[in-house]
Amino acid sequence: MKHIQFKNTQISYSDTGKGTAIVLLHGFLENQSMWDNYIAEFSKKNRVITIDLLGHGESECLGYVHSMEDHADAVHAVLADLRIRKAIFVGHSMGGYVALAFAELYPKNIKGLVLLNSTAKSDSEERKINRDRAIKAVKQSFINFVSLSIANLFSEDNRERLIAEIEDVKNKALKTPLQGIVASLEGMKIRQDREVLLHLTTYPKILILGEKDPVLPYEETKEQIENTKVELVTFPDGHMSQIENKEELLNVLLLFFKRI
């Protein structure tokens, strides 16, 4: 694990392999370890960068609100330190929101984009209310909030089959500081709609969705790529494709990287 200072805040990252750079961004309540099962394969032909987003993993908190732009600026600071000019971005859930913010702020640094169980849409009013409820809930009972949040990311069919994997994700999520959780919930609540990037940008893009995702309604989420050149990949399970559809996801991503 390596570190840089960004606005007097420690940012943790890893840097493996050589070739075209791939930046892997984790989701809310996750950290860069979510990519551990993928790095060895990806780094055979590519340079793989994983980053702990602000207030997650070993990266420190920057403030009370971590906007998607704050996260994107921290990612840019890592890439600048590594002298990486262009990269393919893969963002899971919140990591996708960060990748989109990065694409808007630093368009010349994007070579390709994968939104994994993510969306370019901003939060609906109902979703914003749910974010506020989540902030209240995590302040009242940290362990209960994290435990329920993690279990609810998996499709109902997989919650018994993947009990050990869910427990592992939960234990890692419990290491996320309260401030990091609240700051990202606040940041996701105020994020901008970036659907225009799916329509107007020319680099290759894929949207990967789970048909039974309890967090992102499948039909509604896929609507945003109608009349675009964004490729849609659908898996039959939930929000955690990197666990629920591990081999299939690996193959989809390797093919995407090979094409660019």
mmCIF file of C-alpha atoms in Angstrom:
data_model
loop_
_atom_site.group_PDB
_atom_site.id
_atom_site.type_symbol
_atom_site.label_atom_id
_atom_site.label_comp_id
_atom_site.label_asym_id
_atom_site.label_seq_id
_atom_site.Cartn_x
_atom_site.Cartn_y
_atom_site.Cartn_z
ATOM 1 C CA MET A 1 0.000 0.000 0.000
ATOM 2 C CA LYS A 2 1.287 3.441 -0.924
ATOM 3 C CA HIS A 3 0.196 6.903 0.189
ATOM 4 C CA ILE A 4 0.181 10.531 -0.946
ATOM 5 C CA GLN A 5 -0.915 13.731 0.759
ATOM 6 C CA PHE A 6 -3.892 15.534 -0.773
ATOM 7 C CA LYS A 7 -4.934 18.781 0.942
ATOM 8 C CA ASN A 8 -3.169 17.566 4.123
ATOM 9 C CA THR A 9 -5.146 14.334 3.928
ATOM 10 C CA GLN A 10 -3.619 10.878 3.442
ATOM 11 C CA ILE A 11 -4.801 8.988 0.363
ATOM 12 C CA SER A 12 -3.995 5.283 0.108
ATOM 13 C CA TYR A 13 -3.514 3.441 -3.184
ATOM 14 C CA SER A 14 -1.834 0.482 -4.893
ATOM 15 C CA ASP A 15 0.063 0.400 -8.196
ATOM 16 C CA THR A 16 0.643 -2.959 -9.926
ATOM 17 C CA GLY A 17 1.861 -4.020 -13.369
ATOM 18 C CA LYS A 18 2.760 -2.188 -16.573
ATOM 19 C CA GLY A 19 0.883 -1.076 -19.679
ATOM 20 C CA THR A 20 -2.288 0.928 -20.214
ATOM 21 C CA ALA A 21 -3.442 2.251 -16.834
ATOM 22 C CA ILE A 22 -6.673 0.946 -15.323
ATOM 23 C CA VAL A 23 -8.108 2.789 -12.316
ATOM 24 C CA LEU A 24 -10.429 0.704 -10.124
ATOM 25 C CA LEU A 25 -12.737 2.684 -7.832
ATOM 26 C CA HIS A 26 -14.677 0.962 -5.046
ATOM 27 C CA GLY A 27 -18.168 1.754 -3.826
ATOM 28 C CA PHE A 28 -19.684 3.140 -0.630
ATOM 29 C CA LEU A 29 -18.680 1.182 2.518
ATOM 30 C CA GLU A 30 -16.039 -0.659 0.471
ATOM 31 C CA ASN A 31 -12.329 -0.074 -0.010
ATOM 32 C CA GLN A 32 -9.695 -0.978 -2.578
ATOM 33 C CA SER A 33 -9.511 -4.554 -1.260
ATOM 34 C CA MET A 34 -12.759 -5.267 -3.177
ATOM 35 C CA TRP A 35 -10.553 -5.605 -6.266
ATOM 36 C CA ASP A 36 -8.083 -8.106 -4.737
ATOM 37 C CA ASN A 37 -9.445 -11.014 -6.799
ATOM 38 C CA TYR A 38 -9.017 -9.070 -10.042
ATOM 39 C CA ILE A 39 -5.644 -7.331 -9.778
ATOM 40 C CA ALA A 40 -3.493 -10.384 -10.594
ATOM 41 C CA GLU A 41 -5.355 -11.024 -13.861
ATOM 42 C CA PHE A 42 -5.655 -7.381 -14.913
ATOM 43 C CA SER A 43 -2.008 -6.585 -14.168
ATOM 44 C CA LYS A 44 -0.714 -9.262 -16.568
ATOM 45 C CA LYS A 45 -1.116 -6.783 -19.424
ATOM 46 C CA ASN A 46 -2.031 -3.510 -17.727
ATOM 47 C CA ARG A 47 -0.962 -1.120 -14.999
ATOM 48 C CA VAL A 48 -3.623 -1.375 -12.297
ATOM 49 C CA ILE A 49 -4.268 1.431 -9.805
ATOM 50 C CA THR A 50 -6.654 0.922 -6.882
ATOM 51 C CA ILE A 51 -7.480 3.828 -4.585
ATOM 52 C CA ASP A 52 -9.176 4.137 -1.211
ATOM 53 C CA LEU A 53 -11.674 6.967 -1.658
ATOM 54 C CA LEU A 54 -11.889 9.688 0.989
ATOM 55 C CA GLY A 55 -12.951 8.361 4.383
ATOM 56 C CA HIS A 56 -12.704 4.724 3.268
ATOM 57 C CA GLY A 57 -10.008 2.086 3.817
ATOM 58 C CA GLU A 58 -6.737 3.767 4.764
ATOM 59 C CA SER A 59 -7.621 7.142 3.237
ATOM 60 C CA GLU A 60 -8.448 9.876 5.723
ATOM 61 C CA CYS A 61 -11.501 12.144 5.825
ATOM 62 C CA LEU A 62 -11.268 15.556 4.207
ATOM 63 C CA GLY A 63 -14.362 17.134 5.755
ATOM 64 C CA TYR A 64 -17.999 16.699 6.769
ATOM 65 C CA VAL A 65 -19.108 16.386 3.138
ATOM 66 C CA HIS A 66 -17.146 14.432 0.535
ATOM 67 C CA SER A 67 -18.575 15.530 -2.796
ATOM 68 C CA MET A 68 -18.011 13.353 -5.833
ATOM 69 C CA GLU A 69 -15.761 16.174 -7.085
ATOM 70 C CA ASP A 70 -13.676 15.947 -3.871
ATOM 71 C CA HIS A 71 -13.214 12.212 -4.443
ATOM 72 C CA ALA A 72 -12.363 12.845 -8.124
ATOM 73 C CA ASP A 73 -9.774 15.483 -7.228
ATOM 74 C CA ALA A 74 -8.139 13.026 -4.799
ATOM 75 C CA VAL A 75 -8.019 10.389 -7.565
ATOM 76 C CA HIS A 76 -6.502 12.956 -9.927
ATOM 77 C CA ALA A 77 -3.841 13.790 -7.324
ATOM 78 C CA VAL A 78 -2.811 10.110 -7.192
ATOM 79 C CA LEU A 79 -2.607 9.844 -10.984
ATOM 80 C CA ALA A 80 -0.656 13.102 -11.225
ATOM 81 C CA ASP A 81 1.804 11.813 -8.636
ATOM 82 C CA LEU A 82 2.213 8.616 -10.688
ATOM 83 C CA ARG A 83 2.503 10.670 -13.914
ATOM 84 C CA ILE A 84 -0.391 8.790 -15.499
ATOM 85 C CA ARG A 85 -1.960 10.921 -18.223
ATOM 86 C CA LYS A 86 -4.752 8.622 -19.484
ATOM 87 C CA ALA A 87 -6.523 5.687 -17.918
ATOM 88 C CA ILE A 88 -9.491 3.360 -18.244
ATOM 89 C CA PHE A 89 -11.815 3.838 -15.258
ATOM 90 C CA VAL A 90 -13.943 1.141 -13.626
ATOM 91 C CA GLY A 91 -16.225 2.452 -10.891
ATOM 92 C CA HIS A 92 -18.456 0.312 -8.702
ATOM 93 C CA SER A 93 -21.599 2.069 -7.425
ATOM 94 C CA MET A 94 -20.315 5.259 -5.701
ATOM 95 C CA GLY A 95 -17.014 4.647 -7.504
ATOM 96 C CA GLY A 96 -18.977 5.100 -10.732
ATOM 97 C CA TYR A 97 -20.263 8.474 -9.512
ATOM 98 C CA VAL A 98 -16.654 9.452 -8.785
ATOM 99 C CA ALA A 99 -15.488 8.225 -12.200
ATOM 100 C CA LEU A 100 -18.177 10.361 -13.859
ATOM 101 C CA ALA A 101 -17.172 13.419 -11.819
ATOM 102 C CA PHE A 102 -13.564 12.756 -12.848
ATOM 103 C CA ALA A 103 -14.625 12.445 -16.506
ATOM 104 C CA GLU A 104 -16.341 15.827 -16.306
ATOM 105 C CA LEU A 105 -13.450 17.558 -14.511
ATOM 106 C CA TYR A 106 -10.579 15.906 -16.396
ATOM 107 C CA PRO A 107 -11.961 14.756 -19.774
ATOM 108 C CA LYS A 108 -8.534 14.436 -21.394
ATOM 109 C CA ASN A 109 -7.495 11.832 -18.818
ATOM 110 C CA ILE A 110 -10.208 9.298 -19.707
ATOM 111 C CA LYS A 111 -9.488 6.452 -22.121
ATOM 112 C CA GLY A 112 -12.529 4.321 -21.357
ATOM 113 C CA LEU A 113 -15.257 4.063 -18.708
ATOM 114 C CA VAL A 114 -17.050 1.178 -17.007
ATOM 115 C CA LEU A 115 -19.987 1.923 -14.719
ATOM 116 C CA LEU A 116 -20.439 -1.186 -12.590
ATOM 117 C CA ASN A 117 -23.805 -1.312 -10.777
ATOM 118 C CA SER A 118 -23.854 2.457 -11.014
ATOM 119 C CA THR A 119 -25.725 5.314 -12.675
ATOM 120 C CA ALA A 120 -25.124 8.735 -14.191
ATOM 121 C CA LYS A 121 -28.458 9.982 -12.782
ATOM 122 C CA SER A 122 -28.582 12.218 -9.727
ATOM 123 C CA ASP A 123 -30.541 11.203 -6.632
ATOM 124 C CA SER A 124 -34.327 11.471 -6.852
ATOM 125 C CA GLU A 125 -36.091 13.420 -4.092
ATOM 126 C CA GLU A 126 -37.111 10.110 -2.514
ATOM 127 C CA ARG A 127 -33.517 8.894 -2.622
ATOM 128 C CA LYS A 128 -32.299 12.113 -0.977
ATOM 129 C CA ILE A 129 -34.755 11.554 1.867
ATOM 130 C CA ASN A 130 -33.434 7.993 2.210
ATOM 131 C CA ARG A 131 -29.861 9.355 2.403
ATOM 132 C CA ASP A 132 -30.911 11.586 5.312
ATOM 133 C CA ARG A 133 -32.547 8.597 6.997
ATOM 134 C CA ALA A 134 -29.344 6.604 6.475
ATOM 135 C CA ILE A 135 -27.264 9.367 8.085
ATOM 136 C CA LYS A 136 -29.576 9.357 11.095
ATOM 137 C CA ALA A 137 -29.544 5.539 11.282
ATOM 138 C CA VAL A 138 -25.751 5.184 11.137
ATOM 139 C CA LYS A 139 -25.336 7.792 13.883
ATOM 140 C CA GLN A 140 -27.840 5.914 16.066
ATOM 141 C CA SER A 141 -26.561 2.371 15.485
ATOM 142 C CA PHE A 142 -23.380 2.028 13.461
ATOM 143 C CA ILE A 143 -23.131 -1.786 13.504
ATOM 144 C CA ASN A 144 -26.803 -2.374 12.645
ATOM 145 C CA PHE A 145 -26.682 0.136 9.801
ATOM 146 C CA VAL A 146 -23.572 -1.390 8.229
ATOM 147 C CA SER A 147 -24.765 -4.984 8.658
ATOM 148 C CA LEU A 148 -28.154 -4.310 7.062
ATOM 149 C CA SER A 149 -26.700 -2.127 4.306
ATOM 150 C CA ILE A 150 -24.244 -4.811 3.185
ATOM 151 C CA ALA A 151 -26.756 -7.692 3.209
ATOM 152 C CA ASN A 152 -29.211 -5.589 1.188
ATOM 153 C CA LEU A 153 -26.690 -5.141 -1.643
ATOM 154 C CA PHE A 154 -26.968 -8.805 -2.652
ATOM 155 C CA SER A 155 -29.915 -10.345 -4.472
ATOM 156 C CA GLU A 156 -32.232 -12.269 -2.137
ATOM 157 C CA ASP A 157 -31.327 -15.522 -3.912
ATOM 158 C CA ASN A 158 -27.667 -15.115 -2.942
ATOM 159 C CA ARG A 159 -27.916 -14.072 0.688
ATOM 160 C CA GLU A 160 -27.677 -17.638 1.973
ATOM 161 C CA ARG A 161 -25.392 -18.988 -0.758
ATOM 162 C CA LEU A 162 -22.822 -16.232 -0.212
ATOM 163 C CA ILE A 163 -23.081 -15.954 3.568
ATOM 164 C CA ALA A 164 -19.291 -16.148 4.096
ATOM 165 C CA GLU A 165 -18.598 -13.547 1.405
ATOM 166 C CA ILE A 166 -21.250 -11.211 2.828
ATOM 167 C CA GLU A 167 -19.704 -11.536 6.282
ATOM 168 C CA ASP A 168 -16.292 -10.649 4.850
ATOM 169 C CA VAL A 169 -17.659 -7.536 3.093
ATOM 170 C CA LYS A 170 -19.469 -6.536 6.297
ATOM 171 C CA ASN A 171 -16.338 -6.887 8.444
ATOM 172 C CA LYS A 172 -14.380 -4.667 6.049
ATOM 173 C CA ALA A 173 -17.226 -2.140 5.942
ATOM 174 C CA LEU A 174 -17.269 -1.944 9.757
ATOM 175 C CA LYS A 175 -13.754 -0.473 9.594
ATOM 176 C CA THR A 176 -15.088 2.563 7.714
ATOM 177 C CA PRO A 177 -15.125 5.553 10.108
ATOM 178 C CA LEU A 178 -18.481 7.153 10.932
ATOM 179 C CA GLN A 179 -17.314 10.477 9.510
ATOM 180 C CA GLY A 180 -16.364 8.787 6.220
ATOM 181 C CA ILE A 181 -19.802 7.175 5.939
ATOM 182 C CA VAL A 182 -21.717 10.381 6.684
ATOM 183 C CA ALA A 183 -19.495 12.510 4.418
ATOM 184 C CA SER A 184 -20.049 10.199 1.436
ATOM 185 C CA LEU A 185 -23.808 9.937 2.057
ATOM 186 C CA GLU A 186 -23.949 13.749 2.074
ATOM 187 C CA GLY A 187 -21.838 13.854 -1.094
ATOM 188 C CA MET A 188 -23.921 11.285 -2.974
ATOM 189 C CA LYS A 189 -27.097 13.151 -2.015
ATOM 190 C CA ILE A 190 -25.934 16.365 -3.724
ATOM 191 C CA ARG A 191 -24.220 14.844 -6.755
ATOM 192 C CA GLN A 192 -25.013 16.208 -10.206
ATOM 193 C CA ASP A 193 -26.790 14.382 -13.010
ATOM 194 C CA ARG A 194 -24.135 13.438 -15.574
ATOM 195 C CA GLU A 195 -26.192 11.544 -18.162
ATOM 196 C CA VAL A 196 -24.936 13.997 -20.796
ATOM 197 C CA LEU A 197 -21.508 12.324 -20.560
ATOM 198 C CA LEU A 198 -23.034 9.050 -21.752
ATOM 199 C CA HIS A 199 -24.357 10.801 -24.860
ATOM 200 C CA LEU A 200 -21.579 13.203 -25.842
ATOM 201 C CA THR A 201 -18.264 11.581 -24.941
ATOM 202 C CA THR A 202 -16.531 9.479 -27.600
ATOM 203 C CA TYR A 203 -14.416 7.060 -25.544
ATOM 204 C CA PRO A 204 -15.712 3.458 -25.106
ATOM 205 C CA LYS A 205 -18.207 2.979 -22.291
ATOM 206 C CA ILE A 206 -19.989 0.022 -20.678
ATOM 207 C CA LEU A 207 -22.858 -0.012 -18.191
ATOM 208 C CA ILE A 208 -22.941 -3.250 -16.185
ATOM 209 C CA LEU A 209 -26.126 -3.922 -14.212
ATOM 210 C CA GLY A 210 -27.613 -6.652 -12.061
ATOM 211 C CA GLU A 211 -31.155 -7.619 -13.036
ATOM 212 C CA LYS A 212 -32.096 -8.167 -9.373
ATOM 213 C CA ASP A 213 -30.141 -5.214 -7.965
ATOM 214 C CA PRO A 214 -31.975 -4.157 -4.760
ATOM 215 C CA VAL A 215 -30.358 -0.685 -4.903
ATOM 216 C CA LEU A 216 -30.614 0.368 -8.570
ATOM 217 C CA PRO A 217 -33.887 -0.558 -10.317
ATOM 218 C CA TYR A 218 -32.762 -2.350 -13.470
ATOM 219 C CA GLU A 219 -35.286 -1.050 -16.020
ATOM 220 C CA GLU A 220 -35.061 2.526 -14.810
ATOM 221 C CA THR A 221 -31.246 2.518 -14.726
ATOM 222 C CA LYS A 222 -30.779 1.110 -18.210
ATOM 223 C CA GLU A 223 -33.063 3.795 -19.703
ATOM 224 C CA GLN A 224 -30.259 6.354 -19.430
ATOM 225 C CA ILE A 225 -28.258 4.705 -22.227
ATOM 226 C CA GLU A 226 -31.061 4.664 -24.798
ATOM 227 C CA ASN A 227 -29.880 6.339 -28.019
ATOM 228 C CA THR A 228 -26.237 6.195 -26.902
ATOM 229 C CA LYS A 229 -23.300 4.024 -27.948
ATOM 230 C CA VAL A 230 -22.857 2.764 -24.389
ATOM 231 C CA GLU A 231 -22.741 -1.029 -24.252
ATOM 232 C CA LEU A 232 -25.090 -2.700 -21.768
ATOM 233 C CA VAL A 233 -24.049 -5.873 -19.943
ATOM 234 C CA THR A 234 -26.666 -7.524 -17.728
ATOM 235 C CA PHE A 235 -25.975 -10.068 -15.011
ATOM 236 C CA PRO A 236 -28.800 -12.063 -13.362
ATOM 237 C CA ASP A 237 -28.032 -11.094 -9.760
ATOM 238 C CA GLY A 238 -27.666 -8.090 -7.441
ATOM 239 C CA HIS A 239 -25.566 -4.991 -6.760
ATOM 240 C CA MET A 240 -22.339 -6.857 -5.964
ATOM 241 C CA SER A 241 -21.435 -8.255 -9.385
ATOM 242 C CA GLN A 242 -17.762 -8.504 -8.416
ATOM 243 C CA ILE A 243 -18.814 -11.244 -5.959
ATOM 244 C CA GLU A 244 -22.142 -12.539 -7.289
ATOM 245 C CA ASN A 245 -20.921 -12.829 -10.899
ATOM 246 C CA LYS A 246 -17.174 -12.889 -10.384
ATOM 247 C CA GLU A 247 -16.017 -14.945 -13.395
ATOM 248 C CA GLU A 248 -18.461 -13.361 -15.817
ATOM 249 C CA LEU A 249 -17.393 -9.866 -14.740
ATOM 250 C CA LEU A 250 -13.727 -10.757 -15.089
ATOM 251 C CA ASN A 251 -14.282 -11.901 -18.679
ATOM 252 C CA VAL A 252 -16.347 -8.826 -19.617
ATOM 253 C CA LEU A 253 -13.707 -6.453 -18.252
ATOM 254 C CA LEU A 254 -10.763 -8.284 -19.845
ATOM 255 C CA LEU A 255 -12.486 -8.099 -23.240
ATOM 256 C CA PHE A 256 -13.204 -4.400 -22.759
ATOM 257 C CA PHE A 257 -9.590 -3.633 -21.833
ATOM 258 C CA LYS A 258 -8.356 -5.631 -24.826
ATOM 259 C CA ARG A 259 -10.502 -3.576 -27.238
ATOM 260 C CA ILE A 260 -9.121 -0.227 -26.098
#
